Amino acid sequence: MTTDTNLSQASLALIVSDSAKAQAGAQALRESHPWVPAADADVLVVLGGDGFLLHVLHDMLDWDQLKPVFGMNLGTVGFMMNGPASPAPIAQRIAEAHQVPVRPLRMQAVTRSGTAHTYHAINEVSLLRETRQSAKVEVRINGRVRMDELAGDGILVATPVGSTAYNLSAHGPILPLGSRMLAMTPLNPFRPRRWKGAILPESAEVEFRILEPDKRPVAAVADHKEVRDVAVVRISASAEKELTLLFDPGFTLEERIFAEQFQV
């Protein structure tokens, strides 16, 4: 965890989803605080759902300065968001917020034609078969072959934030925030059938090499960015792109991750 930055005098920018629910919820909030443009703000307040928050975070990865983000749930799931209702003024909520660092993944995908694409993923990087044929993938960690051949629908690498998303649906482990770990989870593995995946240190450099790519084409997806017909995919944590999410006291992402593990 990084040391919390004092946000008691922070200037705030309001960013609102186009959804009717978010726009309606923003009406009173717009009048409750002297907002500034996003470029001039110290903190971004984002109204919407998890999908919109991820969209804002991805846009911010291209900025020169990364800014803390306080999400307010006016969407569907809102796993990474705070509740919209509170008697406290928004400036007080920001000043008292718990700060959670989020380190995205950097994916470099090289296609069979030799074209390289680089994208970042806040949740996960996934490899998915493109046809009815199962994918066959060689798995390397830090330059060493750890699995000669994984056959199945694919494989993913998830951050702690993303471990409760696609990774959890694929029966992967939930990772506590601050663990500095990554989850590697197979997708419907055919061989080795009993392999459930692995937990890796965040410092690990992962490389997937596609076997028989002409017969068994594979796509690589970094959150919502897809590269088709890949030959090699390299994944590593991006320390220089570390983001900060803000949460109300007692409403932290860590608590929700704990709670998720005891759902029945």
PDB file of C-alpha atoms in Angstrom:
ATOM      1  CA  MET A   1       0.000   0.000   0.000  1.00  0.00           C
ATOM      2  CA  THR A   2       1.148   3.494  -0.713  1.00  0.00           C
ATOM      3  CA  THR A   3       1.016   6.230   1.901  1.00  0.00           C
ATOM      4  CA  ASP A   4      -2.281   8.099   1.783  1.00  0.00           C
ATOM      5  CA  THR A   5      -2.102  11.566   0.227  1.00  0.00           C
ATOM      6  CA  ASN A   6      -3.824  14.433   2.044  1.00  0.00           C
ATOM      7  CA  LEU A   7      -6.917  15.274  -0.005  1.00  0.00           C
ATOM      8  CA  SER A   8      -8.575  17.705   2.405  1.00  0.00           C
ATOM      9  CA  GLN A   9      -8.105  20.654   0.024  1.00  0.00           C
ATOM     10  CA  ALA A  10      -8.400  18.726  -3.227  1.00  0.00           C
ATOM     11  CA  SER A  11     -10.089  20.291  -6.247  1.00  0.00           C
ATOM     12  CA  LEU A  12     -12.726  17.988  -7.721  1.00  0.00           C
ATOM     13  CA  ALA A  13     -13.972  17.228 -11.233  1.00  0.00           C
ATOM     14  CA  LEU A  14     -17.299  15.508 -11.896  1.00  0.00           C
ATOM     15  CA  ILE A  15     -17.494  12.917 -14.682  1.00  0.00           C
ATOM     16  CA  VAL A  16     -20.933  11.408 -15.342  1.00  0.00           C
ATOM     17  CA  SER A  17     -22.069   8.439 -17.428  1.00  0.00           C
ATOM     18  CA  ASP A  18     -24.573   9.083 -20.221  1.00  0.00           C
ATOM     19  CA  SER A  19     -27.111   6.764 -18.562  1.00  0.00           C
ATOM     20  CA  ALA A  20     -30.369   8.340 -17.409  1.00  0.00           C
ATOM     21  CA  LYS A  21     -29.815   7.061 -13.870  1.00  0.00           C
ATOM     22  CA  ALA A  22     -26.387   8.676 -13.582  1.00  0.00           C
ATOM     23  CA  GLN A  23     -27.507  11.939 -15.175  1.00  0.00           C
ATOM     24  CA  ALA A  24     -30.456  12.201 -12.772  1.00  0.00           C
ATOM     25  CA  GLY A  25     -28.250  11.481  -9.773  1.00  0.00           C
ATOM     26  CA  ALA A  26     -25.740  14.112 -10.857  1.00  0.00           C
ATOM     27  CA  GLN A  27     -28.271  16.932 -10.883  1.00  0.00           C
ATOM     28  CA  ALA A  28     -28.138  17.749  -7.167  1.00  0.00           C
ATOM     29  CA  LEU A  29     -24.426  16.955  -6.919  1.00  0.00           C
ATOM     30  CA  ARG A  30     -23.566  19.529  -9.582  1.00  0.00           C
ATOM     31  CA  GLU A  31     -25.046  22.261  -7.381  1.00  0.00           C
ATOM     32  CA  SER A  32     -23.432  21.094  -4.147  1.00  0.00           C
ATOM     33  CA  HIS A  33     -19.775  21.781  -4.949  1.00  0.00           C
ATOM     34  CA  PRO A  34     -17.598  24.148  -7.030  1.00  0.00           C
ATOM     35  CA  TRP A  35     -16.393  21.648  -9.654  1.00  0.00           C
ATOM     36  CA  VAL A  36     -13.406  22.238 -11.944  1.00  0.00           C
ATOM     37  CA  PRO A  37     -12.500  20.734 -15.343  1.00  0.00           C
ATOM     38  CA  ALA A  38     -10.880  17.274 -15.208  1.00  0.00           C
ATOM     39  CA  ALA A  39      -7.543  18.643 -16.432  1.00  0.00           C
ATOM     40  CA  ASP A  40      -7.382  21.060 -13.471  1.00  0.00           C
ATOM     41  CA  ALA A  41      -8.649  18.668 -10.778  1.00  0.00           C
ATOM     42  CA  ASP A  42      -6.765  16.789  -8.065  1.00  0.00           C
ATOM     43  CA  VAL A  43      -9.477  14.092  -7.842  1.00  0.00           C
ATOM     44  CA  LEU A  44     -12.047  12.748 -10.309  1.00  0.00           C
ATOM     45  CA  VAL A  45     -15.537  11.920  -9.011  1.00  0.00           C
ATOM     46  CA  VAL A  46     -17.109   9.404 -11.384  1.00  0.00           C
ATOM     47  CA  LEU A  47     -20.854   8.644 -11.471  1.00  0.00           C
ATOM     48  CA  GLY A  48     -22.015   5.461 -13.174  1.00  0.00           C
ATOM     49  CA  GLY A  49     -21.218   1.765 -12.938  1.00  0.00           C
ATOM     50  CA  ASP A  50     -18.087  -0.368 -12.968  1.00  0.00           C
ATOM     51  CA  GLY A  51     -17.967  -0.385 -16.773  1.00  0.00           C
ATOM     52  CA  PHE A  52     -17.974   3.402 -16.977  1.00  0.00           C
ATOM     53  CA  LEU A  53     -15.376   3.642 -14.206  1.00  0.00           C
ATOM     54  CA  LEU A  54     -13.087   1.264 -16.118  1.00  0.00           C
ATOM     55  CA  HIS A  55     -13.600   3.416 -19.230  1.00  0.00           C
ATOM     56  CA  VAL A  56     -12.505   6.547 -17.309  1.00  0.00           C
ATOM     57  CA  LEU A  57      -9.504   4.753 -15.771  1.00  0.00           C
ATOM     58  CA  HIS A  58      -8.370   3.495 -19.179  1.00  0.00           C
ATOM     59  CA  ASP A  59      -8.631   7.000 -20.637  1.00  0.00           C
ATOM     60  CA  MET A  60      -6.589   8.354 -17.734  1.00  0.00           C
ATOM     61  CA  LEU A  61      -3.749   5.883 -18.403  1.00  0.00           C
ATOM     62  CA  ASP A  62      -2.864   8.082 -21.400  1.00  0.00           C
ATOM     63  CA  TRP A  63      -2.665  11.269 -19.295  1.00  0.00           C
ATOM     64  CA  ASP A  64       0.611  12.774 -18.116  1.00  0.00           C
ATOM     65  CA  GLN A  65      -0.697  12.840 -14.523  1.00  0.00           C
ATOM     66  CA  LEU A  66      -2.694  10.013 -12.954  1.00  0.00           C
ATOM     67  CA  LYS A  67      -5.311  11.234 -10.469  1.00  0.00           C
ATOM     68  CA  PRO A  68      -7.206   9.513  -7.623  1.00  0.00           C
ATOM     69  CA  VAL A  69     -10.731   8.454  -8.554  1.00  0.00           C
ATOM     70  CA  PHE A  70     -13.813   8.328  -6.306  1.00  0.00           C
ATOM     71  CA  GLY A  71     -16.584   6.293  -7.932  1.00  0.00           C
ATOM     72  CA  MET A  72     -20.271   6.608  -6.994  1.00  0.00           C
ATOM     73  CA  ASN A  73     -22.532   3.728  -7.990  1.00  0.00           C
ATOM     74  CA  LEU A  74     -25.328   4.820 -10.279  1.00  0.00           C
ATOM     75  CA  GLY A  75     -25.003   1.802 -12.528  1.00  0.00           C
ATOM     76  CA  THR A  76     -25.657  -1.935 -12.247  1.00  0.00           C
ATOM     77  CA  VAL A  77     -22.951  -3.746 -10.253  1.00  0.00           C
ATOM     78  CA  GLY A  78     -20.782  -1.039  -8.726  1.00  0.00           C
ATOM     79  CA  PHE A  79     -18.249  -3.422  -7.178  1.00  0.00           C
ATOM     80  CA  MET A  80     -15.517  -0.778  -7.427  1.00  0.00           C
ATOM     81  CA  MET A  81     -17.821   2.097  -6.485  1.00  0.00           C
ATOM     82  CA  ASN A  82     -19.056   3.864  -3.364  1.00  0.00           C
ATOM     83  CA  GLY A  83     -22.714   4.263  -2.501  1.00  0.00           C
ATOM     84  CA  PRO A  84     -24.304   7.395  -4.002  1.00  0.00           C
ATOM     85  CA  ALA A  85     -26.205   8.442  -0.872  1.00  0.00           C
ATOM     86  CA  SER A  86     -24.458  10.084   2.078  1.00  0.00           C
ATOM     87  CA  PRO A  87     -25.270  12.950   4.472  1.00  0.00           C
ATOM     88  CA  ALA A  88     -21.645  14.084   4.265  1.00  0.00           C
ATOM     89  CA  PRO A  89     -20.634  16.683   1.655  1.00  0.00           C
ATOM     90  CA  ILE A  90     -18.626  15.285  -1.226  1.00  0.00           C
ATOM     91  CA  ALA A  91     -15.507  17.214  -0.177  1.00  0.00           C
ATOM     92  CA  GLN A  92     -15.638  15.593   3.261  1.00  0.00           C
ATOM     93  CA  ARG A  93     -16.057  12.132   1.740  1.00  0.00           C
ATOM     94  CA  ILE A  94     -12.987  12.697  -0.420  1.00  0.00           C
ATOM     95  CA  ALA A  95     -10.915  14.024   2.501  1.00  0.00           C
ATOM     96  CA  GLU A  96     -11.781  10.983   4.650  1.00  0.00           C
ATOM     97  CA  ALA A  97     -11.542   8.401   1.886  1.00  0.00           C
ATOM     98  CA  HIS A  98      -9.371   5.289   2.080  1.00  0.00           C
ATOM     99  CA  GLN A  99      -6.866   5.150  -0.786  1.00  0.00           C
ATOM    100  CA  VAL A 100      -6.320   1.863  -2.633  1.00  0.00           C
ATOM    101  CA  PRO A 101      -3.517   1.496  -5.219  1.00  0.00           C
ATOM    102  CA  VAL A 102      -4.371  -0.439  -8.372  1.00  0.00           C
ATOM    103  CA  ARG A 103      -1.540  -1.563 -10.636  1.00  0.00           C
ATOM    104  CA  PRO A 104      -2.741  -2.503 -14.150  1.00  0.00           C
ATOM    105  CA  LEU A 105      -1.268  -5.155 -16.418  1.00  0.00           C
ATOM    106  CA  ARG A 106       0.683  -4.317 -19.557  1.00  0.00           C
ATOM    107  CA  MET A 107      -0.065  -6.653 -22.457  1.00  0.00           C
ATOM    108  CA  GLN A 108       2.121  -6.865 -25.532  1.00  0.00           C
ATOM    109  CA  ALA A 109       0.489  -9.068 -28.161  1.00  0.00           C
ATOM    110  CA  VAL A 110       2.359  -9.981 -31.335  1.00  0.00           C
ATOM    111  CA  THR A 111       0.253 -11.278 -34.209  1.00  0.00           C
ATOM    112  CA  ARG A 112       1.263 -14.026 -36.624  1.00  0.00           C
ATOM    113  CA  SER A 113       2.040 -11.312 -39.189  1.00  0.00           C
ATOM    114  CA  GLY A 114       4.525  -9.753 -36.745  1.00  0.00           C
ATOM    115  CA  THR A 115       2.502  -6.682 -35.732  1.00  0.00           C
ATOM    116  CA  ALA A 116       2.890  -5.742 -32.050  1.00  0.00           C
ATOM    117  CA  HIS A 117       0.035  -4.220 -30.035  1.00  0.00           C
ATOM    118  CA  THR A 118       0.391  -2.869 -26.481  1.00  0.00           C
ATOM    119  CA  TYR A 119      -2.601  -2.318 -24.194  1.00  0.00           C
ATOM    120  CA  HIS A 120      -3.237  -2.074 -20.459  1.00  0.00           C
ATOM    121  CA  ALA A 121      -5.720  -4.106 -18.441  1.00  0.00           C
ATOM    122  CA  ILE A 122      -7.087  -3.141 -15.046  1.00  0.00           C
ATOM    123  CA  ASN A 123      -9.041  -6.386 -14.606  1.00  0.00           C
ATOM    124  CA  GLU A 124      -7.427  -9.107 -16.675  1.00  0.00           C
ATOM    125  CA  VAL A 125      -5.703 -10.215 -19.852  1.00  0.00           C
ATOM    126  CA  SER A 126      -7.387 -13.251 -21.388  1.00  0.00           C
ATOM    127  CA  LEU A 127      -6.515 -15.549 -24.271  1.00  0.00           C
ATOM    128  CA  LEU A 128      -9.512 -17.086 -26.043  1.00  0.00           C
ATOM    129  CA  ARG A 129      -9.842 -19.631 -28.846  1.00  0.00           C
ATOM    130  CA  GLU A 130     -11.306 -18.139 -32.026  1.00  0.00           C
ATOM    131  CA  THR A 131     -12.812 -21.300 -33.541  1.00  0.00           C
ATOM    132  CA  ARG A 132     -14.309 -24.628 -32.502  1.00  0.00           C
ATOM    133  CA  GLN A 133     -10.780 -26.011 -32.162  1.00  0.00           C
ATOM    134  CA  SER A 134      -9.347 -25.847 -28.649  1.00  0.00           C
ATOM    135  CA  ALA A 135      -6.474 -23.449 -28.098  1.00  0.00           C
ATOM    136  CA  LYS A 136      -3.029 -24.866 -27.406  1.00  0.00           C
ATOM    137  CA  VAL A 137      -0.726 -22.592 -25.415  1.00  0.00           C
ATOM    138  CA  GLU A 138       2.794 -22.864 -24.049  1.00  0.00           C
ATOM    139  CA  VAL A 139       3.134 -21.084 -20.686  1.00  0.00           C
ATOM    140  CA  ARG A 140       6.384 -19.350 -19.706  1.00  0.00           C
ATOM    141  CA  ILE A 141       7.099 -17.491 -16.467  1.00  0.00           C
ATOM    142  CA  ASN A 142      10.219 -15.300 -16.220  1.00  0.00           C
ATOM    143  CA  GLY A 143      11.578 -16.907 -19.376  1.00  0.00           C
ATOM    144  CA  ARG A 144      11.191 -20.489 -18.146  1.00  0.00           C
ATOM    145  CA  VAL A 145       8.704 -22.926 -19.660  1.00  0.00           C
ATOM    146  CA  ARG A 146       6.312 -23.947 -16.886  1.00  0.00           C
ATOM    147  CA  MET A 147       3.800 -25.794 -19.060  1.00  0.00           C
ATOM    148  CA  ASP A 148       4.632 -27.266 -22.451  1.00  0.00           C
ATOM    149  CA  GLU A 149       1.030 -27.356 -23.587  1.00  0.00           C
ATOM    150  CA  LEU A 150      -2.270 -26.155 -22.154  1.00  0.00           C
ATOM    151  CA  ALA A 151      -5.266 -27.208 -24.253  1.00  0.00           C
ATOM    152  CA  GLY A 152      -8.700 -25.696 -23.698  1.00  0.00           C
ATOM    153  CA  ASP A 153     -10.767 -22.585 -24.296  1.00  0.00           C
ATOM    154  CA  GLY A 154      -7.915 -20.344 -23.170  1.00  0.00           C
ATOM    155  CA  ILE A 155      -6.276 -18.815 -20.111  1.00  0.00           C
ATOM    156  CA  LEU A 156      -6.279 -15.490 -18.247  1.00  0.00           C
ATOM    157  CA  VAL A 157      -4.112 -13.447 -15.898  1.00  0.00           C
ATOM    158  CA  ALA A 158      -6.000 -11.249 -13.422  1.00  0.00           C
ATOM    159  CA  THR A 159      -5.062  -8.450 -11.027  1.00  0.00           C
ATOM    160  CA  PRO A 160      -6.439  -8.420  -7.457  1.00  0.00           C
ATOM    161  CA  VAL A 161      -9.145  -5.971  -8.606  1.00  0.00           C
ATOM    162  CA  GLY A 162     -10.003  -8.213 -11.554  1.00  0.00           C
ATOM    163  CA  SER A 163      -9.872 -11.419  -9.531  1.00  0.00           C
ATOM    164  CA  THR A 164     -13.559 -11.004  -8.624  1.00  0.00           C
ATOM    165  CA  ALA A 165     -14.628 -10.503 -12.263  1.00  0.00           C
ATOM    166  CA  TYR A 166     -14.054 -12.940 -15.162  1.00  0.00           C
ATOM    167  CA  ASN A 167     -11.428 -14.764 -13.108  1.00  0.00           C
ATOM    168  CA  LEU A 168     -13.948 -15.631 -10.377  1.00  0.00           C
ATOM    169  CA  SER A 169     -16.490 -16.823 -12.959  1.00  0.00           C
ATOM    170  CA  ALA A 170     -13.770 -19.149 -14.287  1.00  0.00           C
ATOM    171  CA  HIS A 171     -13.303 -20.526 -10.732  1.00  0.00           C
ATOM    172  CA  GLY A 172     -10.066 -18.646 -10.173  1.00  0.00           C
ATOM    173  CA  PRO A 173      -8.910 -17.464  -6.715  1.00  0.00           C
ATOM    174  CA  ILE A 174      -9.917 -14.146  -5.150  1.00  0.00           C
ATOM    175  CA  LEU A 175      -6.806 -12.080  -4.378  1.00  0.00           C
ATOM    176  CA  PRO A 176      -6.775  -9.569  -1.499  1.00  0.00           C
ATOM    177  CA  LEU A 177      -5.818  -6.038  -2.472  1.00  0.00           C
ATOM    178  CA  GLY A 178      -2.289  -5.216  -1.407  1.00  0.00           C
ATOM    179  CA  SER A 179      -1.212  -8.826  -1.947  1.00  0.00           C
ATOM    180  CA  ARG A 180       0.843  -7.827  -5.002  1.00  0.00           C
ATOM    181  CA  MET A 181      -0.135 -11.135  -6.587  1.00  0.00           C
ATOM    182  CA  LEU A 182      -1.650 -12.208  -9.907  1.00  0.00           C
ATOM    183  CA  ALA A 183      -4.089 -15.027 -10.638  1.00  0.00           C
ATOM    184  CA  MET A 184      -3.435 -17.280 -13.637  1.00  0.00           C
ATOM    185  CA  THR A 185      -6.584 -19.262 -14.415  1.00  0.00           C
ATOM    186  CA  PRO A 186      -7.295 -21.727 -17.252  1.00  0.00           C
ATOM    187  CA  LEU A 187     -10.576 -21.509 -19.155  1.00  0.00           C
ATOM    188  CA  ASN A 188     -12.240 -24.926 -19.452  1.00  0.00           C
ATOM    189  CA  PRO A 189      -8.944 -26.834 -19.657  1.00  0.00           C
ATOM    190  CA  PHE A 190      -8.987 -30.111 -21.566  1.00  0.00           C
ATOM    191  CA  ARG A 191      -5.368 -30.973 -20.898  1.00  0.00           C
ATOM    192  CA  PRO A 192      -4.039 -30.993 -18.214  1.00  0.00           C
ATOM    193  CA  ARG A 193      -7.626 -31.517 -17.085  1.00  0.00           C
ATOM    194  CA  ARG A 194      -7.040 -31.127 -13.356  1.00  0.00           C
ATOM    195  CA  TRP A 195      -4.855 -28.017 -13.461  1.00  0.00           C
ATOM    196  CA  LYS A 196      -6.656 -25.225 -11.603  1.00  0.00           C
ATOM    197  CA  GLY A 197      -4.189 -22.435 -12.301  1.00  0.00           C
ATOM    198  CA  ALA A 198      -1.551 -20.627 -10.244  1.00  0.00           C
ATOM    199  CA  ILE A 199      -0.975 -17.580  -8.055  1.00  0.00           C
ATOM    200  CA  LEU A 200       2.028 -15.550  -9.174  1.00  0.00           C
ATOM    201  CA  PRO A 201       3.968 -12.671  -7.638  1.00  0.00           C
ATOM    202  CA  GLU A 202       3.190  -9.344  -9.273  1.00  0.00           C
ATOM    203  CA  SER A 203       6.834  -9.149 -10.368  1.00  0.00           C
ATOM    204  CA  ALA A 204       6.410 -12.205 -12.624  1.00  0.00           C
ATOM    205  CA  GLU A 205       6.730 -11.778 -16.384  1.00  0.00           C
ATOM    206  CA  VAL A 206       4.288 -14.059 -18.161  1.00  0.00           C
ATOM    207  CA  GLU A 207       4.599 -15.183 -21.762  1.00  0.00           C
ATOM    208  CA  PHE A 208       2.099 -17.251 -23.727  1.00  0.00           C
ATOM    209  CA  ARG A 209       3.137 -18.830 -27.036  1.00  0.00           C
ATOM    210  CA  ILE A 210       0.369 -20.100 -29.283  1.00  0.00           C
ATOM    211  CA  LEU A 211       0.882 -23.623 -30.609  1.00  0.00           C
ATOM    212  CA  GLU A 212      -0.529 -24.597 -34.024  1.00  0.00           C
ATOM    213  CA  PRO A 213      -1.836 -21.030 -34.601  1.00  0.00           C
ATOM    214  CA  ASP A 214      -2.873 -21.707 -38.216  1.00  0.00           C
ATOM    215  CA  LYS A 215      -5.192 -24.508 -37.095  1.00  0.00           C
ATOM    216  CA  ARG A 216      -6.058 -23.126 -33.648  1.00  0.00           C
ATOM    217  CA  PRO A 217      -6.174 -19.286 -33.820  1.00  0.00           C
ATOM    218  CA  VAL A 218      -6.285 -17.374 -30.538  1.00  0.00           C
ATOM    219  CA  ALA A 219      -7.348 -13.835 -29.612  1.00  0.00           C
ATOM    220  CA  ALA A 220      -5.859 -11.830 -26.729  1.00  0.00           C
ATOM    221  CA  VAL A 221      -8.059  -9.380 -24.814  1.00  0.00           C
ATOM    222  CA  ALA A 222      -6.867  -6.698 -22.362  1.00  0.00           C
ATOM    223  CA  ASP A 223     -10.125  -5.746 -20.615  1.00  0.00           C
ATOM    224  CA  HIS A 224     -12.024  -4.540 -23.718  1.00  0.00           C
ATOM    225  CA  LYS A 225      -9.147  -4.287 -26.235  1.00  0.00           C
ATOM    226  CA  GLU A 226      -8.898  -7.339 -28.504  1.00  0.00           C
ATOM    227  CA  VAL A 227      -6.068  -8.509 -30.748  1.00  0.00           C
ATOM    228  CA  ARG A 228      -6.900 -11.471 -32.988  1.00  0.00           C
ATOM    229  CA  ASP A 229      -4.671 -14.169 -34.463  1.00  0.00           C
ATOM    230  CA  VAL A 230      -1.860 -13.738 -31.940  1.00  0.00           C
ATOM    231  CA  ALA A 231       1.404 -15.679 -31.887  1.00  0.00           C
ATOM    232  CA  VAL A 232       2.959 -14.455 -28.625  1.00  0.00           C
ATOM    233  CA  VAL A 233       1.483 -12.536 -25.672  1.00  0.00           C
ATOM    234  CA  ARG A 234       3.637 -11.028 -22.914  1.00  0.00           C
ATOM    235  CA  ILE A 235       2.116  -9.746 -19.661  1.00  0.00           C
ATOM    236  CA  SER A 236       3.655  -7.824 -16.771  1.00  0.00           C
ATOM    237  CA  ALA A 237       2.463  -5.466 -14.042  1.00  0.00           C
ATOM    238  CA  SER A 238       2.841  -1.778 -14.906  1.00  0.00           C
ATOM    239  CA  ALA A 239       4.272   0.065 -11.889  1.00  0.00           C
ATOM    240  CA  GLU A 240       4.535   3.357 -13.794  1.00  0.00           C
ATOM    241  CA  LYS A 241       0.762   3.324 -14.439  1.00  0.00           C
ATOM    242  CA  GLU A 242      -0.380   2.727 -10.841  1.00  0.00           C
ATOM    243  CA  LEU A 243      -3.877   4.129 -10.237  1.00  0.00           C
ATOM    244  CA  THR A 244      -5.593   5.130  -6.977  1.00  0.00           C
ATOM    245  CA  LEU A 245      -9.208   4.347  -6.093  1.00  0.00           C
ATOM    246  CA  LEU A 246     -10.899   6.152  -3.187  1.00  0.00           C
ATOM    247  CA  PHE A 247     -13.458   4.532  -0.853  1.00  0.00           C
ATOM    248  CA  ASP A 248     -15.599   5.736   2.011  1.00  0.00           C
ATOM    249  CA  PRO A 249     -14.372   4.481   5.428  1.00  0.00           C
ATOM    250  CA  GLY A 250     -15.916   1.085   6.140  1.00  0.00           C
ATOM    251  CA  PHE A 251     -16.879   0.680   2.483  1.00  0.00           C
ATOM    252  CA  THR A 252     -13.533  -0.408   1.097  1.00  0.00           C
ATOM    253  CA  LEU A 253     -12.825  -2.701  -1.797  1.00  0.00           C
ATOM    254  CA  GLU A 254     -10.874  -4.976   0.549  1.00  0.00           C
ATOM    255  CA  GLU A 255     -14.012  -5.499   2.665  1.00  0.00           C
ATOM    256  CA  ARG A 256     -16.062  -6.360  -0.400  1.00  0.00           C
ATOM    257  CA  ILE A 257     -13.402  -8.835  -1.533  1.00  0.00           C
ATOM    258  CA  PHE A 258     -13.534 -10.489   1.900  1.00  0.00           C
ATOM    259  CA  ALA A 259     -17.326 -10.602   1.767  1.00  0.00           C
ATOM    260  CA  GLU A 260     -17.303 -12.095  -1.740  1.00  0.00           C
ATOM    261  CA  GLN A 261     -15.323 -15.095  -0.475  1.00  0.00           C
ATOM    262  CA  PHE A 262     -18.080 -16.009   1.983  1.00  0.00           C
ATOM    263  CA  GLN A 263     -21.011 -15.781  -0.426  1.00  0.00           C
ATOM    264  CA  VAL A 264     -23.039 -19.007  -0.552  1.00  0.00           C
TER     265      VAL A 264
END
